[in-house]
């Protein structure tokens, strides 16, 4: 079981992701914007095993949040869960995301990516 932080501004997707991750045995915390993502990670006493973030969110993008976390020495793997066009996906991978999962992917694909990232971390 992993402790996962999810940053997603769409309440419906928050609910769906939480249900799927909890069903897969993970503990899930949710935030709804990039500022909350950074604040939560920096204030959390029990570090997260993984972060999943949307790209376009209020108060900070997922990429901006990732850059701040890396500047603060946080090395937790971050998966970008986004609805950006495929031509942008490689750019995001090279920006430091552990993986990029398009939002139109199945939840099974998201879970498989999470498991692969967690496995590579250990």
C-alpha positions in Angstrom: 0.0 0.0 0.0 1.3 3.4 -1.0 0.5 6.8 0.5 -0.5 8.9 -2.6 -1.3 12.6 -3.0 -3.6 13.5 -5.9 -3.9 17.1 -7.1 -7.0 17.4 -9.4 -9.3 20.3 -9.7 -12.3 18.4 -11.1 -14.4 17.0 -8.2 -15.8 14.2 -10.3 -12.3 13.0 -11.3 -11.1 13.4 -7.7 -13.9 11.0 -6.6 -13.2 8.5 -9.4 -9.4 8.5 -8.8 -9.9 8.2 -5.0 -12.2 5.2 -5.4 -9.9 3.4 -7.8 -6.8 4.0 -5.8 -8.4 3.0 -2.5 -9.8 -0.1 -4.1 -6.3 -0.9 -5.2 -5.2 -0.7 -1.6 -3.6 2.7 -1.5 -4.1 5.5 1.0 -5.1 8.7 -0.8 -5.1 12.4 0.1 -6.7 14.9 -2.3 -6.0 18.6 -3.0 -7.6 20.7 -5.7 -4.8 23.1 -6.8 -1.1 23.5 -7.3 -0.6 25.7 -4.2 -2.3 23.1 -2.0 -0.1 20.4 -3.6 3.1 22.1 -2.6 1.9 23.2 0.8 0.6 19.7 1.6 3.8 18.0 0.6 6.0 20.4 2.5 3.8 20.1 5.7 3.3 16.4 5.6 5.1 14.6 8.4 4.7 11.1 6.8 6.1 11.6 3.2 4.1 10.6 0.3 5.2 7.6 -1.8 3.8 9.1 -5.0 2.1 12.3 -6.3 -0.3 12.4 -9.1 -1.1 15.8 -10.5 -3.2 17.4 -13.2 -1.4 19.9 -15.4 -3.9 22.8 -15.6 -5.0 23.7 -12.1 -5.8 26.9 -10.3 -3.0 28.7 -8.4 -0.2 26.7 -10.0 0.2 24.2 -12.8 1.4 20.7 -12.1 4.7 21.6 -13.8 5.2 24.7 -11.6 4.4 22.6 -8.5 6.9 20.0 -9.5 9.6 22.6 -10.0 9.0 24.0 -6.6 9.1 20.6 -4.9 12.4 19.8 -6.7 13.9 23.1 -5.6 12.9 22.2 -2.0 14.7 18.9 -2.3 11.6 16.7 -2.5 12.3 13.7 -4.8 8.9 12.0 -4.5 8.0 10.6 -8.0 5.3 12.6 -9.7 2.9 11.3 -12.4 1.3 13.9 -14.7 -2.3 13.0 -15.4 -3.3 15.4 -18.1 -5.5 16.1 -21.1 -2.8 17.7 -23.2 -2.2 16.7 -26.8 0.2 13.8 -27.4 2.9 16.0 -28.9 3.4 17.6 -25.5 3.7 14.4 -23.6 7.5 13.9 -24.2 8.1 17.5 -23.2 6.5 16.8 -19.8 8.5 13.6 -19.3 11.7 15.5 -19.9 10.5 18.1 -17.4 11.0 15.6 -14.6 7.7 13.7 -14.3 8.1 10.0 -13.6 5.4 9.2 -16.1 2.6 10.9 -18.1 -0.8 9.4 -18.3 -3.5 10.9 -20.6 -6.8 11.5 -18.9 -8.6 9.6 -21.6 -6.7 6.4 -20.4 -8.5 3.7 -18.5 -8.2 3.6 -14.8 -6.4 0.2 -15.3 -3.7 2.1 -17.3 -3.4 4.7 -14.5 -3.1 1.9 -11.9 -0.5 0.0 -14.0 1.5 3.2 -14.3 1.3 3.8 -10.6 2.5 0.3 -9.9 5.4 0.6 -12.3 6.5 3.9 -10.9 6.3 2.6 -7.3 8.2 -0.5 -8.3 11.0 1.5 -9.9 11.2 3.6 -6.8 12.0 0.6 -4.5 
